[in-house]
Short mmCIF file of N, CA and C in Angstrom, two decimals:
data_model
loop_
_atom_site.label_atom_id
_atom_site.label_comp_id
_atom_site.label_asym_id
_atom_site.label_seq_id
_atom_site.Cartn_x
_atom_site.Cartn_y
_atom_site.Cartn_z
N ILE A 1 51.38 24.71 11.73
CA ILE A 1 52.16 25.52 10.80
C ILE A 1 52.85 24.58 9.81
N SER A 2 52.74 24.92 8.53
CA SER A 2 53.38 24.08 7.53
C SER A 2 54.80 24.58 7.25
N SER A 3 55.60 23.69 6.74
CA SER A 3 56.99 24.03 6.41
C SER A 3 57.04 24.87 5.13
N PRO A 4 58.16 25.55 4.90
CA PRO A 4 58.29 26.28 3.64
C PRO A 4 58.12 25.37 2.42
N LEU A 5 58.57 24.13 2.52
CA LEU A 5 58.40 23.20 1.40
C LEU A 5 56.91 22.93 1.16
N GLU A 6 56.16 22.70 2.23
CA GLU A 6 54.74 22.46 2.06
C GLU A 6 54.03 23.71 1.53
N GLN A 7 54.46 24.88 1.94
CA GLN A 7 53.88 26.11 1.42
C GLN A 7 54.12 26.22 -0.08
N ALA A 8 55.33 25.92 -0.51
CA ALA A 8 55.65 25.96 -1.94
C ALA A 8 54.90 24.88 -2.70
N ALA A 9 54.79 23.70 -2.10
CA ALA A 9 54.13 22.57 -2.77
C ALA A 9 52.64 22.84 -2.96
N ALA A 10 52.07 23.68 -2.14
CA ALA A 10 50.65 24.00 -2.28
C ALA A 10 50.39 24.80 -3.55
N TRP A 11 51.45 25.31 -4.18
CA TRP A 11 51.32 26.14 -5.38
C TRP A 11 51.98 25.54 -6.61
N THR A 12 52.68 24.43 -6.46
CA THR A 12 53.47 23.87 -7.56
C THR A 12 53.24 22.37 -7.64
N GLU A 13 52.70 21.92 -8.77
CA GLU A 13 52.29 20.52 -8.88
C GLU A 13 53.43 19.53 -8.70
N TYR A 14 54.62 19.83 -9.23
CA TYR A 14 55.68 18.84 -9.11
C TYR A 14 56.22 18.76 -7.69
N LEU A 15 56.20 19.86 -6.94
CA LEU A 15 56.60 19.79 -5.53
C LEU A 15 55.57 19.02 -4.71
N ALA A 16 54.30 19.20 -5.03
CA ALA A 16 53.26 18.42 -4.36
C ALA A 16 53.46 16.93 -4.64
N LEU A 17 53.81 16.59 -5.87
CA LEU A 17 54.08 15.19 -6.20
C LEU A 17 55.31 14.68 -5.44
N PHE A 18 56.35 15.49 -5.33
CA PHE A 18 57.53 15.08 -4.57
C PHE A 18 57.17 14.78 -3.12
N LEU A 19 56.32 15.63 -2.53
CA LEU A 19 55.89 15.36 -1.15
C LEU A 19 55.07 14.08 -1.08
N ALA A 20 54.19 13.87 -2.04
CA ALA A 20 53.41 12.62 -2.07
C ALA A 20 54.35 11.42 -2.15
N ASP A 21 55.36 11.51 -3.01
CA ASP A 21 56.35 10.42 -3.12
C ASP A 21 57.03 10.17 -1.78
N GLY A 22 57.49 11.23 -1.17
CA GLY A 22 58.22 11.09 0.10
C GLY A 22 57.35 10.51 1.20
N TYR A 23 56.16 11.04 1.35
CA TYR A 23 55.27 10.51 2.38
C TYR A 23 54.90 9.06 2.10
N SER A 24 54.72 8.71 0.84
CA SER A 24 54.42 7.33 0.49
C SER A 24 55.58 6.41 0.88
N LEU A 25 56.79 6.86 0.63
CA LEU A 25 57.98 6.04 0.94
C LEU A 25 58.11 5.75 2.43
N ILE A 26 57.68 6.68 3.27
CA ILE A 26 57.82 6.46 4.72
C ILE A 26 56.53 5.95 5.34
N GLY A 27 55.57 5.55 4.48
CA GLY A 27 54.37 4.93 4.98
C GLY A 27 53.32 5.87 5.56
N ARG A 28 53.43 7.14 5.27
CA ARG A 28 52.44 8.10 5.75
C ARG A 28 51.43 8.35 4.63
N ASN A 29 50.58 7.34 4.44
CA ASN A 29 49.68 7.32 3.28
C ASN A 29 48.65 8.43 3.29
N ASP A 30 48.17 8.83 4.46
CA ASP A 30 47.19 9.91 4.49
C ASP A 30 47.78 11.20 3.92
N GLU A 31 49.00 11.53 4.36
CA GLU A 31 49.67 12.72 3.84
C GLU A 31 50.02 12.56 2.36
N ALA A 32 50.43 11.35 1.97
CA ALA A 32 50.76 11.09 0.57
C ALA A 32 49.55 11.31 -0.33
N ILE A 33 48.41 10.79 0.09
CA ILE A 33 47.19 10.97 -0.70
C ILE A 33 46.81 12.45 -0.75
N ARG A 34 46.94 13.13 0.36
CA ARG A 34 46.60 14.56 0.39
C ARG A 34 47.45 15.33 -0.61
N TRP A 35 48.76 15.07 -0.63
CA TRP A 35 49.64 15.80 -1.55
C TRP A 35 49.46 15.33 -2.98
N LEU A 36 49.12 14.08 -3.17
CA LEU A 36 48.83 13.61 -4.53
C LEU A 36 47.58 14.29 -5.08
N ARG A 37 46.57 14.42 -4.24
CA ARG A 37 45.37 15.16 -4.65
C ARG A 37 45.71 16.60 -5.00
N THR A 38 46.61 17.20 -4.22
CA THR A 38 47.03 18.57 -4.50
C THR A 38 47.73 18.65 -5.84
N ALA A 39 48.63 17.71 -6.11
CA ALA A 39 49.36 17.70 -7.38
C ALA A 39 48.38 17.60 -8.55
N VAL A 40 47.39 16.74 -8.42
CA VAL A 40 46.39 16.58 -9.48
C VAL A 40 45.56 17.86 -9.62
N ALA A 41 45.15 18.43 -8.52
CA ALA A 41 44.36 19.66 -8.57
C ALA A 41 45.14 20.80 -9.22
N LEU A 42 46.46 20.78 -9.07
CA LEU A 42 47.30 21.81 -9.68
C LEU A 42 47.66 21.50 -11.12
N GLY A 43 47.23 20.33 -11.63
CA GLY A 43 47.42 20.04 -13.04
C GLY A 43 48.30 18.87 -13.38
N PHE A 44 48.84 18.16 -12.41
CA PHE A 44 49.66 16.99 -12.74
C PHE A 44 48.72 15.82 -13.00
N ILE A 45 48.48 15.55 -14.28
CA ILE A 45 47.51 14.50 -14.65
C ILE A 45 48.16 13.42 -15.52
N ASN A 46 49.45 13.23 -15.40
CA ASN A 46 50.14 12.22 -16.19
C ASN A 46 49.76 10.84 -15.65
N TYR A 47 48.70 10.30 -16.20
CA TYR A 47 48.15 9.03 -15.72
C TYR A 47 49.17 7.88 -15.75
N PRO A 48 49.92 7.69 -16.84
CA PRO A 48 50.88 6.57 -16.82
C PRO A 48 51.91 6.68 -15.69
N ILE A 49 52.40 7.88 -15.45
CA ILE A 49 53.37 8.06 -14.36
C ILE A 49 52.73 7.72 -13.02
N LEU A 50 51.57 8.30 -12.77
CA LEU A 50 50.92 8.10 -11.48
C LEU A 50 50.45 6.67 -11.28
N SER A 51 49.83 6.09 -12.29
CA SER A 51 49.18 4.80 -12.12
C SER A 51 50.14 3.62 -12.07
N THR A 52 51.28 3.73 -12.77
CA THR A 52 52.17 2.55 -12.81
C THR A 52 53.66 2.86 -12.74
N ARG A 53 54.10 4.00 -13.24
CA ARG A 53 55.53 4.19 -13.46
C ARG A 53 56.30 4.84 -12.30
N ASP A 54 55.62 5.61 -11.46
CA ASP A 54 56.32 6.24 -10.34
C ASP A 54 56.51 5.18 -9.24
N PRO A 55 57.74 4.69 -9.05
CA PRO A 55 57.94 3.61 -8.08
C PRO A 55 57.68 4.05 -6.64
N PHE A 56 57.78 5.33 -6.38
CA PHE A 56 57.59 5.82 -5.02
C PHE A 56 56.13 5.79 -4.58
N LEU A 57 55.22 5.67 -5.52
CA LEU A 57 53.79 5.61 -5.19
C LEU A 57 53.28 4.18 -5.07
N ALA A 58 54.16 3.21 -5.17
CA ALA A 58 53.74 1.80 -5.18
C ALA A 58 52.90 1.43 -3.96
N SER A 59 53.25 1.95 -2.79
CA SER A 59 52.51 1.58 -1.58
C SER A 59 51.10 2.15 -1.56
N LEU A 60 50.81 3.11 -2.42
CA LEU A 60 49.49 3.73 -2.46
C LEU A 60 48.54 3.05 -3.44
N ARG A 61 49.07 2.32 -4.37
CA ARG A 61 48.25 1.86 -5.49
C ARG A 61 47.12 0.93 -5.09
N SER A 62 47.20 0.29 -3.94
CA SER A 62 46.10 -0.56 -3.49
C SER A 62 45.12 0.19 -2.58
N ASP A 63 45.41 1.45 -2.30
CA ASP A 63 44.55 2.28 -1.45
C ASP A 63 43.32 2.71 -2.26
N PRO A 64 42.12 2.49 -1.75
CA PRO A 64 40.91 2.89 -2.48
C PRO A 64 40.90 4.38 -2.83
N ARG A 65 41.50 5.22 -2.01
CA ARG A 65 41.56 6.65 -2.31
C ARG A 65 42.41 6.92 -3.53
N PHE A 66 43.49 6.16 -3.69
CA PHE A 66 44.35 6.29 -4.86
C PHE A 66 43.58 5.84 -6.11
N GLU A 67 42.91 4.70 -6.00
CA GLU A 67 42.14 4.18 -7.13
C GLU A 67 41.06 5.17 -7.55
N GLU A 68 40.40 5.78 -6.57
CA GLU A 68 39.37 6.78 -6.87
C GLU A 68 39.98 7.99 -7.59
N LEU A 69 41.12 8.44 -7.11
CA LEU A 69 41.80 9.57 -7.75
C LEU A 69 42.19 9.22 -9.18
N MET A 70 42.68 8.01 -9.41
CA MET A 70 43.06 7.61 -10.76
C MET A 70 41.85 7.55 -11.70
N ARG A 71 40.68 7.25 -11.14
CA ARG A 71 39.46 7.26 -11.97
C ARG A 71 39.12 8.67 -12.45
N THR A 72 39.59 9.68 -11.74
CA THR A 72 39.37 11.05 -12.21
C THR A 72 40.51 11.53 -13.11
N VAL A 73 41.71 11.02 -12.88
CA VAL A 73 42.88 11.44 -13.66
C VAL A 73 42.86 10.84 -15.06
N LYS A 74 42.51 9.58 -15.17
CA LYS A 74 42.60 8.88 -16.47
C LYS A 74 41.81 9.57 -17.57
N PRO A 75 40.54 9.93 -17.37
CA PRO A 75 39.83 10.61 -18.47
C PRO A 75 40.40 11.98 -18.80
N ARG A 76 40.94 12.66 -17.83
CA ARG A 76 41.57 13.95 -18.11
C ARG A 76 42.81 13.77 -18.97
N TRP A 77 43.60 12.74 -18.65
CA TRP A 77 44.80 12.42 -19.43
C TRP A 77 44.42 12.04 -20.86
N GLN A 78 43.40 11.21 -20.99
CA GLN A 78 42.96 10.78 -22.32
C GLN A 78 42.44 11.97 -23.12
N ALA A 79 41.68 12.85 -22.48
CA ALA A 79 41.16 14.03 -23.17
C ALA A 79 42.29 14.94 -23.63
N LEU A 80 43.32 15.06 -22.82
CA LEU A 80 44.48 15.86 -23.21
C LEU A 80 45.15 15.25 -24.44
N GLY A 81 45.33 13.94 -24.45
CA GLY A 81 45.93 13.28 -25.60
C GLY A 81 45.11 13.47 -26.86
N GLU A 82 43.79 13.37 -26.74
CA GLU A 82 42.92 13.58 -27.90
C GLU A 82 43.00 15.02 -28.39
N HIS A 83 43.02 15.96 -27.46
CA HIS A 83 43.12 17.38 -27.83
C HIS A 83 44.44 17.65 -28.55
N LEU A 84 45.53 17.12 -28.02
CA LEU A 84 46.83 17.33 -28.66
C LEU A 84 46.89 16.69 -30.03
N ALA A 85 46.29 15.52 -30.17
CA ALA A 85 46.29 14.85 -31.48
C ALA A 85 45.55 15.68 -32.52
N ARG A 86 44.48 16.36 -32.11
CA ARG A 86 43.73 17.22 -33.03
C ARG A 86 44.48 18.53 -33.28
N SER A 87 45.11 19.06 -32.26
CA SER A 87 45.74 20.38 -32.34
C SER A 87 47.11 20.36 -32.99
N LEU A 88 47.82 19.26 -32.80
CA LEU A 88 49.19 19.17 -33.29
C LEU A 88 49.36 17.95 -34.18
N PRO A 89 48.70 17.94 -35.32
CA PRO A 89 48.82 16.74 -36.18
C PRO A 89 50.25 16.56 -36.66
N LEU A 90 50.65 15.33 -36.71
CA LEU A 90 52.00 15.03 -37.21
C LEU A 90 52.00 15.19 -38.72
N PRO A 91 53.07 15.74 -39.27
CA PRO A 91 53.13 15.88 -40.73
C PRO A 91 53.19 14.50 -41.39
N SER A 92 52.63 14.45 -42.56
CA SER A 92 52.66 13.20 -43.32
C SER A 92 54.06 12.99 -43.87
N LEU A 93 54.45 11.76 -43.92
CA LEU A 93 55.74 11.41 -44.51
C LEU A 93 55.57 11.32 -46.01
N PRO A 94 56.56 11.76 -46.76
CA PRO A 94 56.44 11.66 -48.23
C PRO A 94 56.43 10.19 -48.65
N ALA A 95 55.70 9.94 -49.71
CA ALA A 95 55.65 8.57 -50.25
C ALA A 95 57.01 8.23 -50.84
N ARG A 96 57.39 6.98 -50.77
CA ARG A 96 58.68 6.54 -51.33
C ARG A 96 58.54 6.15 -52.74
#
């Protein structure tokens, strides 16, 4: 039986990421990877945060499962950036 937090995290990407962070911090890498996969599946694809900036995931970064997951996240993140650049062009600045 899962806890109410795990039940909620199964439906909410940031709660799944919080669980991944917590499990990573206490060295429970299997659970951390599972919840990180859940967060990604639910739409958390912020590659810079996951790959380098989230300090709580540091213990996972050398895990081959983490590296494999990042190989799927990175192109999704890049595609999102390209889509936003096309969809939301920045206005031109007036010439001086």
